[in-house]
């Protein structure tokens, strides 16, 4: 298995533009998580899905952020419009239903908003 | 909700010495406590975990202890090596939902 796949790995955009981050979880995993990592705030959980259904989106900072999971193998995190303070590394992670509870992280997307 | 606090935020040790990182949690229903290691520019990766029915777990040079009564758990790294230099995150979770509450991280530097 290739692990959790994220794209793009790096994104540089200008303030006001729409940004879409993509994630493919490990096949068979029932949970998918989106995190944001910054020096100031550490690892923040933005939203997570169970069987493609959003369970908790209380970490989504503003209405500018939205996430979807149209099927078990794909999820997107969209920021519209983007702002410089959105600059961070965004990680996607997936986890099986039970078993070890371990979350497997993707390589992350480094977003820079100018 | 759960609140996880982690200390220290930075830690420097000489190669060969031990390193200890401590975390506390607030939700007595939390029952799974993983530790993740994140090297510079890389993704967090699980290095060890412990469940609430166990007080201690070891894996070679790494050990984790859990005190459920006091709601704290610790990571111990013995005989540290330069490749142990990284940021370490603790987390707490319940079985339901698999949501992790992460600590703020400890930047460990092992000085050769």
Short mmCIF file of C-alpha atoms in Angstrom, two decimals, chain B residues 48 56-60 62-64:
data_model
loop_
_atom_site.label_atom_id
_atom_site.label_comp_id
_atom_site.label_asym_id
_atom_site.label_seq_id
_atom_site.Cartn_x
_atom_site.Cartn_y
_atom_site.Cartn_z
CA UNK B 48 4.70 3.76 20.56
CA UNK B 56 3.92 0.57 31.05
CA UNK B 57 5.08 -0.51 27.61
CA UNK B 58 8.58 -0.81 26.22
CA UNK B 59 10.01 -1.09 22.76
CA UNK B 60 13.80 -1.24 22.72
CA UNK B 62 11.55 3.69 24.08
CA UNK B 63 9.08 3.26 26.91
CA UNK B 64 5.79 4.84 27.85
#
